[in-house]
């Protein structure tokens, strides 16, 4: 019995069924509100200085802030739904909830340590890589035309993240490591076993 099995047996009731669907719903709501008032974003971002001054809702609300106001958000949220459903099928609600919150807590700690604003982008990327781990041969159509297996898309994305890690600031590196801590905690032992 793995440590995850033990945690699930003891705390399984804390799993949130449909967690990613809930996140998508709130993100869509925030996206609509940002169209009405773009300044609303500054009230939701993960800003450690403002959290220290009592704006504690920012510990959660940054998760719902979309990366762009364009209509690409609709496609991104649809893809996130696809990923979330697959992960919940593979893991169940408890493990997906744990994975998500470990990444979220890591991102928040990194933001406080480096004192800069962090977004939910890396956290969502970690969900994508978990999905790619479970469903490497799943085919998606990039721009609804080009068929590509998830594993190849993940390798390309990993190359861009690695390049960003090398070229960007320490806060970017911290965001990447913190948001992917969940990936390495959940999949690290399996990756090490496969490598040896």
PDB file of N, CA and C in Angstrom, residues 88-148:
ATOM      1  N   UNK A  88      -9.662  12.849 -13.321  1.00  0.00           N
ATOM      2  CA  UNK A  88     -10.581  12.342 -12.299  1.00  0.00           C
ATOM      3  C   UNK A  88     -10.936  10.876 -12.564  1.00  0.00           C
ATOM      4  N   UNK A  89     -11.031  10.503 -13.831  1.00  0.00           N
ATOM      5  CA  UNK A  89     -11.262   9.087 -14.171  1.00  0.00           C
ATOM      6  C   UNK A  89     -10.084   8.227 -13.731  1.00  0.00           C
ATOM      7  N   UNK A  90      -8.871   8.715 -13.955  1.00  0.00           N
ATOM      8  CA  UNK A  90      -7.668   7.937 -13.638  1.00  0.00           C
ATOM      9  C   UNK A  90      -7.399   7.875 -12.141  1.00  0.00           C
ATOM     10  N   UNK A  91      -7.609   8.958 -11.450  1.00  0.00           N
ATOM     11  CA  UNK A  91      -7.229   9.062 -10.044  1.00  0.00           C
ATOM     12  C   UNK A  91      -8.388   8.966  -9.069  1.00  0.00           C
ATOM     13  N   UNK A  92      -9.511   9.510  -9.454  1.00  0.00           N
ATOM     14  CA  UNK A  92     -10.598   9.700  -8.516  1.00  0.00           C
ATOM     15  C   UNK A  92     -10.507  11.091  -7.905  1.00  0.00           C
ATOM     16  N   UNK A  93     -11.574  11.520  -7.241  1.00  0.00           N
ATOM     17  CA  UNK A  93     -11.612  12.891  -6.721  1.00  0.00           C
ATOM     18  C   UNK A  93     -10.534  13.210  -5.686  1.00  0.00           C
ATOM     19  N   UNK A  94     -10.226  12.267  -4.792  1.00  0.00           N
ATOM     20  CA  UNK A  94      -9.280  12.581  -3.721  1.00  0.00           C
ATOM     21  C   UNK A  94      -7.887  12.867  -4.261  1.00  0.00           C
ATOM     22  N   UNK A  95      -7.375  12.003  -5.098  1.00  0.00           N
ATOM     23  CA  UNK A  95      -6.002  12.186  -5.596  1.00  0.00           C
ATOM     24  C   UNK A  95      -5.891  13.412  -6.489  1.00  0.00           C
ATOM     25  N   UNK A  96      -6.912  13.673  -7.284  1.00  0.00           N
ATOM     26  CA  UNK A  96      -6.887  14.883  -8.106  1.00  0.00           C
ATOM     27  C   UNK A  96      -6.920  16.124  -7.221  1.00  0.00           C
ATOM     28  N   UNK A  97      -7.748  16.103  -6.196  1.00  0.00           N
ATOM     29  CA  UNK A  97      -7.809  17.235  -5.266  1.00  0.00           C
ATOM     30  C   UNK A  97      -6.469  17.429  -4.574  1.00  0.00           C
ATOM     31  N   UNK A  98      -5.867  16.360  -4.107  1.00  0.00           N
ATOM     32  CA  UNK A  98      -4.568  16.445  -3.443  1.00  0.00           C
ATOM     33  C   UNK A  98      -3.510  16.980  -4.398  1.00  0.00           C
ATOM     34  N   UNK A  99      -3.471  16.460  -5.605  1.00  0.00           N
ATOM     35  CA  UNK A  99      -2.507  16.906  -6.617  1.00  0.00           C
ATOM     36  C   UNK A  99      -2.656  18.406  -6.871  1.00  0.00           C
ATOM     37  N   UNK A 100      -3.891  18.829  -7.054  1.00  0.00           N
ATOM     38  CA  UNK A 100      -4.164  20.235  -7.343  1.00  0.00           C
ATOM     39  C   UNK A 100      -3.740  21.126  -6.178  1.00  0.00           C
ATOM     40  N   UNK A 101      -4.109  20.741  -4.957  1.00  0.00           N
ATOM     41  CA  UNK A 101      -3.797  21.587  -3.812  1.00  0.00           C
ATOM     42  C   UNK A 101      -2.311  21.597  -3.471  1.00  0.00           C
ATOM     43  N   UNK A 102      -1.604  20.508  -3.716  1.00  0.00           N
ATOM     44  CA  UNK A 102      -0.149  20.519  -3.507  1.00  0.00           C
ATOM     45  C   UNK A 102       0.497  21.523  -4.461  1.00  0.00           C
ATOM     46  N   UNK A 103       0.071  21.523  -5.724  1.00  0.00           N
ATOM     47  CA  UNK A 103       0.590  22.498  -6.680  1.00  0.00           C
ATOM     48  C   UNK A 103       0.214  23.921  -6.317  1.00  0.00           C
ATOM     49  N   UNK A 104      -1.007  24.098  -5.856  1.00  0.00           N
ATOM     50  CA  UNK A 104      -1.477  25.424  -5.455  1.00  0.00           C
ATOM     51  C   UNK A 104      -0.700  25.947  -4.249  1.00  0.00           C
ATOM     52  N   UNK A 105      -0.496  25.102  -3.264  1.00  0.00           N
ATOM     53  CA  UNK A 105       0.256  25.505  -2.069  1.00  0.00           C
ATOM     54  C   UNK A 105       1.704  25.798  -2.433  1.00  0.00           C
ATOM     55  N   UNK A 106       2.290  24.982  -3.299  1.00  0.00           N
ATOM     56  CA  UNK A 106       3.657  25.235  -3.748  1.00  0.00           C
ATOM     57  C   UNK A 106       3.787  26.577  -4.446  1.00  0.00           C
ATOM     58  N   UNK A 107       2.831  26.897  -5.313  1.00  0.00           N
ATOM     59  CA  UNK A 107       2.838  28.181  -6.017  1.00  0.00           C
ATOM     60  C   UNK A 107       2.713  29.334  -5.031  1.00  0.00           C
ATOM     61  N   UNK A 108       1.839  29.195  -4.054  1.00  0.00           N
ATOM     62  CA  UNK A 108       1.638  30.248  -3.061  1.00  0.00           C
ATOM     63  C   UNK A 108       2.892  30.454  -2.223  1.00  0.00           C
ATOM     64  N   UNK A 109       3.520  29.380  -1.793  1.00  0.00           N
ATOM     65  CA  UNK A 109       4.757  29.492  -1.003  1.00  0.00           C
ATOM     66  C   UNK A 109       5.848  30.168  -1.822  1.00  0.00           C
ATOM     67  N   UNK A 110       5.976  29.793  -3.085  1.00  0.00           N
ATOM     68  CA  UNK A 110       6.989  30.419  -3.949  1.00  0.00           C
ATOM     69  C   UNK A 110       6.717  31.906  -4.120  1.00  0.00           C
ATOM     70  N   UNK A 111       5.451  32.284  -4.240  1.00  0.00           N
ATOM     71  CA  UNK A 111       5.105  33.702  -4.373  1.00  0.00           C
ATOM     72  C   UNK A 111       5.518  34.476  -3.129  1.00  0.00           C
ATOM     73  N   UNK A 112       5.293  33.901  -1.956  1.00  0.00           N
ATOM     74  CA  UNK A 112       5.694  34.577  -0.722  1.00  0.00           C
ATOM     75  C   UNK A 112       7.208  34.629  -0.586  1.00  0.00           C
ATOM     76  N   UNK A 113       7.874  33.559  -0.985  1.00  0.00           N
ATOM     77  CA  UNK A 113       9.330  33.508  -0.862  1.00  0.00           C
ATOM     78  C   UNK A 113      10.001  34.513  -1.788  1.00  0.00           C
ATOM     79  N   UNK A 114       9.486  34.644  -3.007  1.00  0.00           N
ATOM     80  CA  UNK A 114      10.091  35.554  -3.977  1.00  0.00           C
ATOM     81  C   UNK A 114       9.402  36.905  -4.031  1.00  0.00           C
ATOM     82  N   UNK A 115       8.275  37.048  -3.326  1.00  0.00           N
ATOM     83  CA  UNK A 115       7.619  38.340  -3.220  1.00  0.00           C
ATOM     84  C   UNK A 115       7.094  38.896  -4.527  1.00  0.00           C
ATOM     85  N   UNK A 116       6.729  38.038  -5.439  1.00  0.00           N
ATOM     86  CA  UNK A 116       6.209  38.542  -6.708  1.00  0.00           C
ATOM     87  C   UNK A 116       4.877  37.879  -7.021  1.00  0.00           C
ATOM     88  N   UNK A 117       4.169  38.462  -7.977  1.00  0.00           N
ATOM     89  CA  UNK A 117       2.875  37.919  -8.376  1.00  0.00           C
ATOM     90  C   UNK A 117       3.074  36.671  -9.226  1.00  0.00           C
ATOM     91  N   UNK A 118       2.354  35.625  -8.916  1.00  0.00           N
ATOM     92  CA  UNK A 118       2.396  34.389  -9.680  1.00  0.00           C
ATOM     93  C   UNK A 118       0.999  34.144 -10.240  1.00  0.00           C
ATOM     94  N   UNK A 119       0.939  33.464 -11.361  1.00  0.00           N
ATOM     95  CA  UNK A 119      -0.357  33.145 -11.962  1.00  0.00           C
ATOM     96  C   UNK A 119      -0.637  31.650 -11.806  1.00  0.00           C
ATOM     97  N   UNK A 120      -1.747  31.248 -12.352  1.00  0.00           N
ATOM     98  CA  UNK A 120      -2.130  29.837 -12.293  1.00  0.00           C
ATOM     99  C   UNK A 120      -1.599  29.041 -13.484  1.00  0.00           C
ATOM    100  N   UNK A 121      -0.852  29.662 -14.362  1.00  0.00           N
ATOM    101  CA  UNK A 121      -0.391  29.016 -15.591  1.00  0.00           C
ATOM    102  C   UNK A 121       0.428  27.760 -15.362  1.00  0.00           C
ATOM    103  N   UNK A 122       1.374  27.829 -14.444  1.00  0.00           N
ATOM    104  CA  UNK A 122       2.226  26.659 -14.182  1.00  0.00           C
ATOM    105  C   UNK A 122       1.426  25.527 -13.534  1.00  0.00           C
ATOM    106  N   UNK A 123       0.491  25.892 -12.684  1.00  0.00           N
ATOM    107  CA  UNK A 123      -0.352  24.887 -12.032  1.00  0.00           C
ATOM    108  C   UNK A 123      -1.184  24.132 -13.070  1.00  0.00           C
ATOM    109  N   UNK A 124      -1.742  24.864 -14.014  1.00  0.00           N
ATOM    110  CA  UNK A 124      -2.515  24.233 -15.084  1.00  0.00           C
ATOM    111  C   UNK A 124      -1.605  23.376 -15.960  1.00  0.00           C
ATOM    112  N   UNK A 125      -0.391  23.851 -16.193  1.00  0.00           N
ATOM    113  CA  UNK A 125       0.574  23.058 -16.970  1.00  0.00           C
ATOM    114  C   UNK A 125       0.879  21.736 -16.266  1.00  0.00           C
ATOM    115  N   UNK A 126       0.959  21.762 -14.937  1.00  0.00           N
ATOM    116  CA  UNK A 126       1.228  20.514 -14.210  1.00  0.00           C
ATOM    117  C   UNK A 126       0.067  19.532 -14.366  1.00  0.00           C
ATOM    118  N   UNK A 127      -1.164  20.049 -14.480  1.00  0.00           N
ATOM    119  CA  UNK A 127      -2.310  19.176 -14.753  1.00  0.00           C
ATOM    120  C   UNK A 127      -2.174  18.537 -16.134  1.00  0.00           C
ATOM    121  N   UNK A 128      -1.731  19.326 -17.102  1.00  0.00           N
ATOM    122  CA  UNK A 128      -1.531  18.806 -18.458  1.00  0.00           C
ATOM    123  C   UNK A 128      -0.501  17.675 -18.461  1.00  0.00           C
ATOM    124  N   UNK A 129       0.607  17.869 -17.740  1.00  0.00           N
ATOM    125  CA  UNK A 129       1.649  16.835 -17.722  1.00  0.00           C
ATOM    126  C   UNK A 129       1.174  15.572 -17.001  1.00  0.00           C
ATOM    127  N   UNK A 130       0.352  15.729 -15.975  1.00  0.00           N
ATOM    128  CA  UNK A 130      -0.219  14.546 -15.315  1.00  0.00           C
ATOM    129  C   UNK A 130      -1.128  13.799 -16.289  1.00  0.00           C
ATOM    130  N   UNK A 131      -1.922  14.541 -17.043  1.00  0.00           N
ATOM    131  CA  UNK A 131      -2.788  13.923 -18.045  1.00  0.00           C
ATOM    132  C   UNK A 131      -1.953  13.182 -19.085  1.00  0.00           C
ATOM    133  N   UNK A 132      -0.873  13.816 -19.528  1.00  0.00           N
ATOM    134  CA  UNK A 132       0.007  13.189 -20.523  1.00  0.00           C
ATOM    135  C   UNK A 132       0.637  11.918 -19.973  1.00  0.00           C
ATOM    136  N   UNK A 133       0.863  11.876 -18.681  1.00  0.00           N
ATOM    137  CA  UNK A 133       1.442  10.680 -18.054  1.00  0.00           C
ATOM    138  C   UNK A 133       0.444   9.514 -18.095  1.00  0.00           C
ATOM    139  N   UNK A 134      -0.828   9.816 -17.861  1.00  0.00           N
ATOM    140  CA  UNK A 134      -1.857   8.773 -17.864  1.00  0.00           C
ATOM    141  C   UNK A 134      -2.305   8.382 -19.272  1.00  0.00           C
ATOM    142  N   UNK A 135      -2.378   9.356 -20.155  1.00  0.00           N
ATOM    143  CA  UNK A 135      -2.933   9.119 -21.494  1.00  0.00           C
ATOM    144  C   UNK A 135      -1.953   9.582 -22.580  1.00  0.00           C
ATOM    145  N   UNK A 136      -0.758   9.001 -22.653  1.00  0.00           N
ATOM    146  CA  UNK A 136       0.252   9.495 -23.599  1.00  0.00           C
ATOM    147  C   UNK A 136      -0.146   9.338 -25.065  1.00  0.00           C
ATOM    148  N   UNK A 137      -0.971   8.352 -25.370  1.00  0.00           N
ATOM    149  CA  UNK A 137      -1.329   8.099 -26.765  1.00  0.00           C
ATOM    150  C   UNK A 137      -2.662   8.724 -27.172  1.00  0.00           C
ATOM    151  N   UNK A 138      -3.257   9.495 -26.269  1.00  0.00           N
ATOM    152  CA  UNK A 138      -4.490  10.219 -26.596  1.00  0.00           C
ATOM    153  C   UNK A 138      -4.180  11.219 -27.707  1.00  0.00           C
ATOM    154  N   UNK A 139      -5.026  11.261 -28.700  1.00  0.00           N
ATOM    155  CA  UNK A 139      -4.801  12.170 -29.834  1.00  0.00           C
ATOM    156  C   UNK A 139      -5.716  13.379 -29.702  1.00  0.00           C
ATOM    157  N   UNK A 140      -5.114  14.554 -29.853  1.00  0.00           N
ATOM    158  CA  UNK A 140      -5.892  15.786 -29.922  1.00  0.00           C
ATOM    159  C   UNK A 140      -5.597  16.432 -31.270  1.00  0.00           C
ATOM    160  N   UNK A 141      -6.453  17.331 -31.658  1.00  0.00           N
ATOM    161  CA  UNK A 141      -6.284  18.026 -32.934  1.00  0.00           C
ATOM    162  C   UNK A 141      -5.936  19.482 -32.659  1.00  0.00           C
ATOM    163  N   UNK A 142      -4.676  19.829 -32.889  1.00  0.00           N
ATOM    164  CA  UNK A 142      -4.213  21.198 -32.686  1.00  0.00           C
ATOM    165  C   UNK A 142      -4.885  22.071 -33.740  1.00  0.00           C
ATOM    166  N   UNK A 143      -5.528  23.136 -33.282  1.00  0.00           N
ATOM    167  CA  UNK A 143      -6.304  24.026 -34.152  1.00  0.00           C
ATOM    168  C   UNK A 143      -7.375  23.270 -34.939  1.00  0.00           C
ATOM    169  N   UNK A 144      -7.845  22.162 -34.381  1.00  0.00           N
ATOM    170  CA  UNK A 144      -8.886  21.308 -34.958  1.00  0.00           C
ATOM    171  C   UNK A 144      -8.478  20.674 -36.290  1.00  0.00           C
ATOM    172  N   UNK A 145      -7.189  20.704 -36.619  1.00  0.00           N
ATOM    173  CA  UNK A 145      -6.722  20.187 -37.909  1.00  0.00           C
ATOM    174  C   UNK A 145      -5.631  19.137 -37.738  1.00  0.00           C
ATOM    175  N   UNK A 146      -4.588  19.487 -37.007  1.00  0.00           N
ATOM    176  CA  UNK A 146      -3.369  18.684 -36.932  1.00  0.00           C
ATOM    177  C   UNK A 146      -3.461  17.649 -35.807  1.00  0.00           C
ATOM    178  N   UNK A 147      -3.550  16.345 -36.142  1.00  0.00           N
ATOM    179  CA  UNK A 147      -3.601  15.334 -35.079  1.00  0.00           C
ATOM    180  C   UNK A 147      -2.218  15.156 -34.447  1.00  0.00           C
ATOM    181  N   UNK A 148      -2.198  15.142 -33.132  1.00  0.00           N
ATOM    182  CA  UNK A 148      -0.932  14.950 -32.419  1.00  0.00           C
ATOM    183  C   UNK A 148      -1.219  14.211 -31.116  1.00  0.00           C
TER     184      UNK A 148
END
